[in-house]
Structures are given as structure tokens and as C-alpha cells.
Short mmCIF file of C-alpha atoms in Angstrom, two decimals:
data_model
loop_
_atom_site.label_atom_id
_atom_site.label_comp_id
_atom_site.label_asym_id
_atom_site.label_seq_id
_atom_site.Cartn_x
_atom_site.Cartn_y
_atom_site.Cartn_z
CA UNK A 1 -1.31 24.40 -107.72
CA UNK A 2 -4.94 23.91 -108.73
CA UNK A 3 -7.06 27.05 -108.84
CA UNK A 4 -8.59 27.89 -105.47
CA UNK A 5 -11.76 29.96 -105.17
CA UNK A 6 -12.35 31.62 -101.82
CA UNK A 7 -14.53 34.15 -100.04
CA UNK A 8 -13.53 37.04 -97.78
CA UNK A 9 -15.52 39.16 -95.33
CA UNK A 10 -14.63 42.09 -93.12
CA UNK A 11 -17.52 41.37 -90.78
CA UNK A 12 -19.32 44.54 -91.85
CA UNK A 13 -22.13 45.47 -89.46
CA UNK A 14 -25.33 44.49 -91.28
CA UNK A 15 -28.98 45.49 -90.99
CA UNK A 16 -31.73 43.22 -89.74
CA UNK A 17 -35.20 42.69 -91.25
CA UNK A 18 -36.43 46.01 -89.79
CA UNK A 19 -33.57 47.94 -91.40
CA UNK A 20 -31.72 48.75 -88.16
CA UNK A 21 -28.09 47.84 -87.57
CA UNK A 22 -27.54 44.53 -85.78
CA UNK A 23 -25.49 44.27 -82.57
CA UNK A 24 -21.84 43.40 -83.12
CA UNK A 25 -22.28 40.10 -81.28
CA UNK A 26 -24.98 38.98 -83.72
CA UNK A 27 -22.85 39.98 -86.70
CA UNK A 28 -19.98 37.85 -85.37
CA UNK A 29 -22.33 34.87 -85.02
CA UNK A 30 -23.59 35.51 -88.55
CA UNK A 31 -20.01 35.48 -89.87
CA UNK A 32 -19.56 32.04 -88.31
CA UNK A 33 -22.76 30.87 -90.04
CA UNK A 34 -21.45 32.26 -93.32
CA UNK A 35 -18.17 30.39 -92.91
CA UNK A 36 -19.97 27.14 -92.17
CA UNK A 37 -22.12 27.55 -95.28
CA UNK A 38 -19.05 28.28 -97.40
CA UNK A 39 -17.57 24.99 -96.18
CA UNK A 40 -20.78 23.10 -96.94
CA UNK A 41 -21.10 24.39 -100.52
CA UNK A 42 -17.51 23.60 -101.48
CA UNK A 43 -15.76 26.98 -101.30
CA UNK A 44 -11.99 26.45 -101.00
CA UNK A 45 -11.09 29.19 -98.51
CA UNK A 46 -12.75 31.61 -96.09
CA UNK A 47 -10.98 34.78 -94.95
CA UNK A 48 -11.91 37.28 -92.24
CA UNK A 49 -10.48 40.80 -92.08
CA UNK A 50 -9.30 42.76 -89.05
CA UNK A 51 -10.70 46.21 -88.20
CA UNK A 52 -10.93 48.32 -85.06
CA UNK A 53 -13.93 50.61 -85.74
CA UNK A 54 -17.66 50.52 -85.18
CA UNK A 55 -18.77 49.71 -88.74
CA UNK A 56 -16.99 46.33 -88.61
CA UNK A 57 -17.68 43.67 -85.97
CA UNK A 58 -14.45 41.66 -86.16
CA UNK A 59 -11.36 43.01 -84.41
CA UNK A 60 -9.89 39.55 -83.68
CA UNK A 61 -10.35 37.39 -86.80
CA UNK A 62 -8.18 34.63 -85.38
CA UNK A 63 -10.68 34.10 -82.55
CA UNK A 64 -13.57 33.78 -85.01
CA UNK A 65 -11.48 31.47 -87.17
CA UNK A 66 -10.79 29.28 -84.14
CA UNK A 67 -14.53 28.92 -83.68
CA UNK A 68 -14.92 27.98 -87.34
CA UNK A 69 -12.06 25.50 -87.08
CA UNK A 70 -14.18 23.29 -84.84
CA UNK A 71 -17.37 23.53 -86.92
CA UNK A 72 -16.03 23.11 -90.48
CA UNK A 73 -14.45 20.12 -92.19
CA UNK A 74 -12.46 21.00 -95.29
CA UNK A 75 -12.28 24.74 -95.99
CA UNK A 76 -9.06 26.75 -95.52
CA UNK A 77 -9.43 29.34 -92.76
CA UNK A 78 -7.45 32.56 -92.88
CA UNK A 79 -7.19 36.26 -92.23
CA UNK A 80 -7.95 38.96 -94.80
CA UNK A 81 -5.74 40.58 -93.51
CA UNK A 82 -3.85 40.46 -90.23
CA UNK A 83 -2.52 44.00 -89.64
CA UNK A 84 1.02 42.94 -88.86
CA UNK A 85 2.32 46.49 -88.33
CA UNK A 86 0.37 46.84 -85.07
CA UNK A 87 0.60 43.21 -83.98
CA UNK A 88 3.38 41.02 -82.64
CA UNK A 89 4.77 38.46 -85.13
CA UNK A 90 5.44 35.91 -82.40
CA UNK A 91 1.86 36.09 -81.16
CA UNK A 92 0.55 35.92 -84.74
CA UNK A 93 2.50 32.71 -85.28
CA UNK A 94 1.26 31.25 -81.99
CA UNK A 95 -2.38 32.11 -82.68
CA UNK A 96 -2.45 30.75 -86.22
CA UNK A 97 -0.52 27.65 -85.20
CA UNK A 98 -3.32 27.07 -82.68
CA UNK A 99 -5.98 27.52 -85.39
CA UNK A 100 -3.97 25.09 -87.51
CA UNK A 101 -4.12 22.53 -84.70
CA UNK A 102 -7.85 23.01 -84.17
CA UNK A 103 -8.60 22.70 -87.89
CA UNK A 104 -6.27 19.83 -88.71
CA UNK A 105 -3.86 21.88 -90.82
CA UNK A 106 -6.31 24.26 -92.53
CA UNK A 107 -5.06 27.61 -91.21
CA UNK A 108 -3.50 30.37 -93.28
CA UNK A 109 -2.54 33.95 -92.51
CA UNK A 110 -2.44 36.93 -94.87
CA UNK A 111 -0.12 39.64 -93.61
CA UNK A 112 -0.61 43.26 -94.56
CA UNK A 113 -0.61 46.88 -93.55
CA UNK A 114 -4.40 47.18 -93.68
CA UNK A 115 -6.27 50.10 -95.27
CA UNK A 116 -7.21 51.72 -91.94
CA UNK A 117 -4.94 53.08 -89.20
CA UNK A 118 -7.11 52.87 -86.06
CA UNK A 119 -5.02 50.01 -84.66
CA UNK A 120 -1.88 52.18 -84.38
CA UNK A 121 -3.02 54.54 -81.61
CA UNK A 122 -5.16 51.79 -80.07
CA UNK A 123 -2.11 49.59 -79.48
CA UNK A 124 0.33 52.40 -78.78
CA UNK A 125 2.17 52.66 -82.10
CA UNK A 126 3.25 55.84 -83.87
CA UNK A 127 2.05 56.29 -87.45
CA UNK A 128 5.38 57.94 -88.16
CA UNK A 129 6.87 54.44 -87.85
CA UNK A 130 4.43 52.98 -90.41
CA UNK A 131 7.08 51.71 -92.84
CA UNK A 132 9.67 50.42 -90.38
CA UNK A 133 7.04 48.62 -88.29
CA UNK A 134 5.81 46.58 -91.24
CA UNK A 135 9.26 45.95 -92.69
CA UNK A 136 10.79 44.69 -89.44
CA UNK A 137 7.76 42.69 -88.36
CA UNK A 138 7.46 40.97 -91.73
CA UNK A 139 11.16 40.14 -91.54
CA UNK A 140 10.71 38.64 -88.08
CA UNK A 141 7.60 36.67 -89.06
CA UNK A 142 9.20 35.27 -92.22
CA UNK A 143 12.31 34.14 -90.33
CA UNK A 144 10.22 32.72 -87.49
CA UNK A 145 8.06 30.82 -89.98
CA UNK A 146 11.11 29.11 -91.47
CA UNK A 147 12.80 28.44 -88.12
CA UNK A 148 9.61 26.97 -86.68
CA UNK A 149 9.15 24.69 -89.69
CA UNK A 150 12.74 23.48 -89.27
CA UNK A 151 12.36 23.02 -85.53
CA UNK A 152 15.16 25.50 -84.90
CA UNK A 153 15.44 28.39 -82.41
CA UNK A 154 15.61 31.93 -83.76
CA UNK A 155 17.85 34.82 -82.78
CA UNK A 156 16.68 38.15 -84.20
CA UNK A 157 17.25 41.85 -83.54
CA UNK A 158 15.50 45.00 -84.78
CA UNK A 159 14.54 48.48 -83.67
CA UNK A 160 10.81 47.96 -82.96
CA UNK A 161 10.99 45.37 -80.17
CA UNK A 162 13.44 43.67 -77.82
CA UNK A 163 15.71 41.06 -79.45
CA UNK A 164 14.91 37.36 -79.55
CA UNK A 165 17.67 35.04 -78.39
CA UNK A 166 17.37 31.34 -79.21
CA UNK A 167 13.58 31.71 -79.15
CA UNK A 168 11.14 28.98 -80.08
CA UNK A 169 7.39 29.18 -80.59
CA UNK A 170 4.75 26.70 -79.44
CA UNK A 171 2.66 25.02 -80.60
CA UNK A 172 4.26 24.20 -83.91
CA UNK A 173 1.80 24.32 -86.84
CA UNK A 174 0.56 20.98 -88.10
CA UNK A 175 1.47 22.10 -91.63
CA UNK A 176 5.11 22.99 -92.17
CA UNK A 177 5.63 25.80 -92.81
CA UNK A 178 2.47 27.70 -91.88
CA UNK A 179 0.53 28.71 -95.01
CA UNK A 180 1.17 32.46 -95.27
CA UNK A 181 0.52 35.22 -97.82
CA UNK A 182 1.62 38.84 -98.13
CA UNK A 183 -1.12 41.26 -99.19
CA UNK A 184 -0.02 43.93 -101.68
CA UNK A 185 -2.03 46.85 -103.01
CA UNK A 186 0.18 47.80 -105.94
CA UNK A 187 3.66 48.70 -104.72
CA UNK A 188 6.52 47.15 -106.74
CA UNK A 189 8.72 47.25 -103.64
CA UNK A 190 6.17 45.19 -101.71
CA UNK A 191 5.97 42.66 -104.54
CA UNK A 192 9.73 42.17 -104.52
CA UNK A 193 9.78 41.95 -100.73
CA UNK A 194 7.24 39.10 -100.77
CA UNK A 195 9.45 37.26 -103.28
CA UNK A 196 12.55 37.88 -101.17
CA UNK A 197 10.94 36.19 -98.16
CA UNK A 198 9.55 33.32 -100.24
CA UNK A 199 5.95 34.18 -99.37
CA UNK A 200 2.97 33.84 -101.73
CA UNK A 201 1.52 37.09 -103.08
CA UNK A 202 -2.08 38.24 -102.57
CA UNK A 203 -2.97 41.22 -104.77
CA UNK A 204 -5.75 43.45 -103.42
CA UNK A 205 -7.45 44.63 -106.62
CA UNK A 206 -10.28 46.87 -105.46
CA UNK A 207 -10.62 49.28 -108.37
CA UNK A 208 -9.88 49.50 -112.08
CA UNK A 209 -9.31 46.82 -114.67
CA UNK A 210 -7.77 43.72 -113.04
CA UNK A 211 -5.55 43.04 -116.06
CA UNK A 212 -3.53 46.16 -115.26
CA UNK A 213 -1.92 44.17 -112.41
CA UNK A 214 -0.23 41.81 -114.89
CA UNK A 215 3.11 43.68 -114.57
CA UNK A 216 3.11 42.98 -110.82
CA UNK A 217 2.60 39.27 -111.41
CA UNK A 218 5.41 39.31 -113.93
CA UNK A 219 7.66 41.26 -111.53
CA UNK A 220 6.96 38.73 -108.77
CA UNK A 221 7.81 35.82 -111.08
CA UNK A 222 11.05 37.45 -112.23
CA UNK A 223 12.03 38.33 -108.66
CA UNK A 224 11.49 34.74 -107.53
CA UNK A 225 13.71 33.50 -110.37
CA UNK A 226 16.47 36.00 -109.62
CA UNK A 227 16.37 35.19 -105.91
CA UNK A 228 16.51 31.45 -106.52
CA UNK A 229 13.06 30.88 -105.06
CA UNK A 230 10.63 28.25 -106.39
CA UNK A 231 7.42 29.25 -108.11
CA UNK A 232 4.90 30.39 -105.49
CA UNK A 233 1.14 31.03 -105.64
CA UNK A 234 -0.34 34.38 -106.62
CA UNK A 235 -3.86 35.31 -105.51
CA UNK A 236 -6.32 38.14 -106.08
CA UNK A 237 -8.74 39.62 -103.53
CA UNK A 238 -11.54 41.69 -105.10
CA UNK A 239 -15.00 42.90 -104.08
CA UNK A 240 -18.15 41.41 -105.53
CA UNK A 241 -21.62 40.06 -104.96
CA UNK A 242 -23.72 37.31 -106.55
CA UNK A 243 -27.50 37.14 -106.94
CA UNK A 244 -29.84 35.28 -109.29
CA UNK A 245 -29.67 37.91 -112.03
CA UNK A 246 -27.42 40.81 -112.96
CA UNK A 247 -30.17 43.33 -112.26
CA UNK A 248 -31.01 41.85 -108.87
CA UNK A 249 -27.34 41.78 -107.82
CA UNK A 250 -26.80 45.45 -108.65
CA UNK A 251 -30.07 46.61 -107.11
CA UNK A 252 -29.42 44.73 -103.89
CA UNK A 253 -25.81 45.83 -103.65
CA UNK A 254 -25.91 49.53 -104.51
CA UNK A 255 -27.57 51.11 -101.43
CA UNK A 256 -25.27 49.21 -99.06
CA UNK A 257 -22.22 49.73 -101.27
CA UNK A 258 -23.00 53.46 -101.14
CA UNK A 259 -23.35 53.55 -97.34
CA UNK A 260 -19.99 51.85 -96.93
CA UNK A 261 -18.18 53.89 -99.61
CA UNK A 262 -19.64 57.21 -98.47
CA UNK A 263 -18.60 56.72 -94.85
CA UNK A 264 -15.03 55.95 -95.86
CA UNK A 265 -15.21 58.74 -98.42
CA UNK A 266 -16.12 61.33 -95.79
CA UNK A 267 -13.00 60.31 -93.86
CA UNK A 268 -10.75 60.43 -96.91
CA UNK A 269 -12.18 63.31 -98.92
CA UNK A 270 -13.93 61.31 -101.65
CA UNK A 271 -17.16 62.51 -103.34
CA UNK A 272 -20.38 60.53 -102.69
CA UNK A 273 -20.64 57.21 -104.53
CA UNK A 274 -23.03 57.01 -107.46
CA UNK A 275 -24.82 54.17 -109.21
CA UNK A 276 -22.86 55.04 -112.35
CA UNK A 277 -19.62 54.31 -110.48
CA UNK A 278 -20.89 50.91 -109.38
CA UNK A 279 -22.03 50.08 -112.92
CA UNK A 280 -18.69 51.17 -114.38
CA UNK A 281 -16.70 49.04 -111.92
CA UNK A 282 -19.03 46.10 -112.54
CA UNK A 283 -18.77 46.46 -116.32
CA UNK A 284 -15.06 47.22 -116.70
CA UNK A 285 -13.38 47.31 -113.28
CA UNK A 286 -12.67 45.22 -110.21
CA UNK A 287 -16.25 44.78 -108.94
CA UNK A 288 -17.38 41.20 -109.59
CA UNK A 289 -21.14 41.64 -109.30
CA UNK A 290 -23.98 39.92 -111.12
CA UNK A 291 -25.53 36.57 -111.87
CA UNK A 292 -23.49 33.38 -111.36
CA UNK A 293 -22.64 33.27 -115.06
CA UNK A 294 -21.58 36.93 -115.20
CA UNK A 295 -19.36 36.64 -112.12
CA UNK A 296 -17.90 33.32 -113.28
CA UNK A 297 -16.95 34.73 -116.67
CA UNK A 298 -15.28 37.75 -115.09
CA UNK A 299 -13.33 35.60 -112.61
CA UNK A 300 -12.22 33.24 -115.38
CA UNK A 301 -11.07 36.19 -117.49
CA UNK A 302 -9.08 37.56 -114.54
CA UNK A 303 -7.47 34.18 -113.87
CA UNK A 304 -6.45 33.92 -117.52
CA UNK A 305 -5.20 37.51 -117.76
CA UNK A 306 -3.03 37.29 -114.64
CA UNK A 307 -2.19 33.60 -114.45
CA UNK A 308 -3.22 33.43 -110.79
CA UNK A 309 -3.71 30.42 -108.53
CA UNK A 310 -6.32 31.85 -106.16
CA UNK A 311 -9.27 34.21 -106.40
CA UNK A 312 -11.04 35.48 -103.27
CA UNK A 313 -14.33 37.36 -103.58
CA UNK A 314 -14.85 39.93 -100.82
CA UNK A 315 -18.62 39.47 -100.56
CA UNK A 316 -19.56 41.72 -97.61
CA UNK A 317 -20.44 45.36 -98.33
CA UNK A 318 -21.50 47.69 -95.56
CA UNK A 319 -24.91 46.87 -94.08
CA UNK A 320 -25.88 44.37 -96.83
CA UNK A 321 -28.19 41.94 -94.95
CA UNK A 322 -27.12 38.52 -93.74
CA UNK A 323 -29.73 36.65 -95.81
CA UNK A 324 -28.44 38.24 -99.02
CA UNK A 325 -24.88 37.33 -98.01
CA UNK A 326 -25.91 33.72 -97.39
CA UNK A 327 -27.53 33.49 -100.82
CA UNK A 328 -24.39 34.97 -102.38
CA UNK A 329 -22.23 32.34 -100.66
CA UNK A 330 -24.48 29.50 -101.79
CA UNK A 331 -24.49 30.70 -105.40
CA UNK A 332 -20.73 31.21 -105.36
CA UNK A 333 -20.04 27.69 -104.12
CA UNK A 334 -22.67 25.78 -106.08
CA UNK A 335 -22.74 27.71 -109.37
CA UNK A 336 -19.95 30.25 -109.79
CA UNK A 337 -17.03 28.01 -108.80
CA UNK A 338 -18.04 25.08 -111.06
CA UNK A 339 -18.63 27.49 -113.97
CA UNK A 340 -15.20 29.08 -113.52
CA UNK A 341 -13.52 25.70 -113.62
CA UNK A 342 -15.53 24.66 -116.70
CA UNK A 343 -14.61 27.87 -118.49
CA UNK A 344 -10.92 27.35 -117.75
CA UNK A 345 -10.86 23.63 -118.56
#
């Protein structure tokens, strides 16, 4: 497939012009505006993450994507990610099939465990069942995806829900099968599992040198061959931010990057984030921050090192203001993406 260049957001709660946090409702409307702009400037895909906590405004990305489906024309619309462990695979298929209908076949879903666990107690799941919930639900979704594409009923049984007997799902997606990815953070077992189900692989590279994930891409390719599966796309999701110059990008990003990282760090026992950490990740790690040329060169190098088909820049960072995010999106679509393709030509 041709290289696709996308953008992802988690709907982080941003600050307004007076420096105070915006209401969640306004942030959701701003995310819709960001998605529309991404469509207008030629970005290939727009993904929205799922969270259930007060520093993120989007708990139901599929609902926001449905709104975008009716106000965009060409961009792919997907989740980044859908927390399948605490969701129902049948409902996930129904919801994204509906987005697919609204958008004329532009829906995609990325299935993952998520990096937060708030959804487990919220929806009545036990964290002790973390592994079996994801394993069984991915199995059900993958089988349902194939059965739905073939127009066949599905019978399925597991330990985490009641069995399905000759079940069918409506509406059927306009695309067959529904465009679906599995998000992986670096587990070889998860890479092989994605290959086993014939699902494209989305690597979440959020720290360290991206090239170190080359063994996972190679493992995925070998697993597909051994399982008799065709070649399937591999994507990368990484954080970043674009401004007019390298200095401006880092200066704008750091205070909001620190707010976001320090809050999560307090929950997970990390030390406070420093500017030196940001600079190190920008210079040698998985933070794609800088001018359009700097970001384009780093993306092109990552594409070449890993042989990937898709790169998604996670452009939202804590309370980073909406106007800065809009400028980032415009620069990414109008300057970064064309530069990447020129560099790889």
C-alpha cells in the first residue's frame, strides 16, 4: 500500500486564551474542528483515543467520529485506540459499521488494551481478568469481522460472555471487511497474535529510538508467512508536534508536555519531567517535534528503518492550546506530508 500519514489525538483537555482549562464540551467541539482541518489539508487519517478520566474529554471516540463522518469528505476516521478489554466486540463492530456507513467506507478501528485502567471498574470488569478479557474479545472480534464480511452467521463461545449462536451483526460495513488494526506496545506475543488473526499491526512507539522496533516488524512479517497470511500493513503511532521552527516547537510544547507527563508520573511513580528529557526524545527518541523539515526527515527515517505503511503523529499533549494544535495540523498536512513523500521518492 502507499504510505499513509495520519494524525491522532486523545482529546486532551486544553487551556483557553486566559490559561484556564476549557470545559469538556468545548474540547470535544475543538476535536471536531481539528478533524475537519485535517481533512481539508490532505491528511490521510484521523484517530481519536478513548479515556475515562478528567484530563481527557473523549470517552466515546466513535460518537465523535460519527460527527466527523458527516462533515469530512476523504479522510479515514478511526479510533486510537478502542479499549476492547472493557468493551463488547459485537457493539464495537456495530458502531464502526455505522460510522462506515455515514462516511462512505472511511471507518477504521484500532483495538488495544489502552494504557489506563479506569474503564475496568467503571464498566464492572476485574483487572485480574486483564489478559483473558483482551484475548477472548479480540478472538471474537476477529471472527466476527470475517463472518460479517462473508455474510455468514457466527457461533462462538468463551468464558467472558454468553455464547453467540448463529449470530449476525447489522449494519454490515460498506467496506468488506471492516478496516481494523491491533495496537501493540512491544510484546512479541501480541505481534504474533495480530498476525494469527490476519489484522494489520499498529506499533505504539512512545519512547526510545524507533528503529529498535525493527525486530517486531520482522517478527510480524515472518509470522504472517508461517501462518499463510498475505502481507498486511504495519503502522507506527508516536507523539510529536510541529511549529514554524524547531525552537518554537519545543518552547510551545514543553510546559504542556510536562503537565501531562507529571500527572501520569505521579500516578505511576515517575520523577518530574525535565526539558532535558524532551530534548533527548526529540533528538534521538520517539518524539517527533520541530519544524516541518525536521519532523519530515525524522518520519522519513522511521519509515525507511522499519519499512512501515502508515505513520500517525499523536499531536495533542496535555493542555496545549487549540490554536497551536490547529497550526500543527495545517503544517503537517501542507508541509510535512509532502516533504516526507519527496524524501522517500
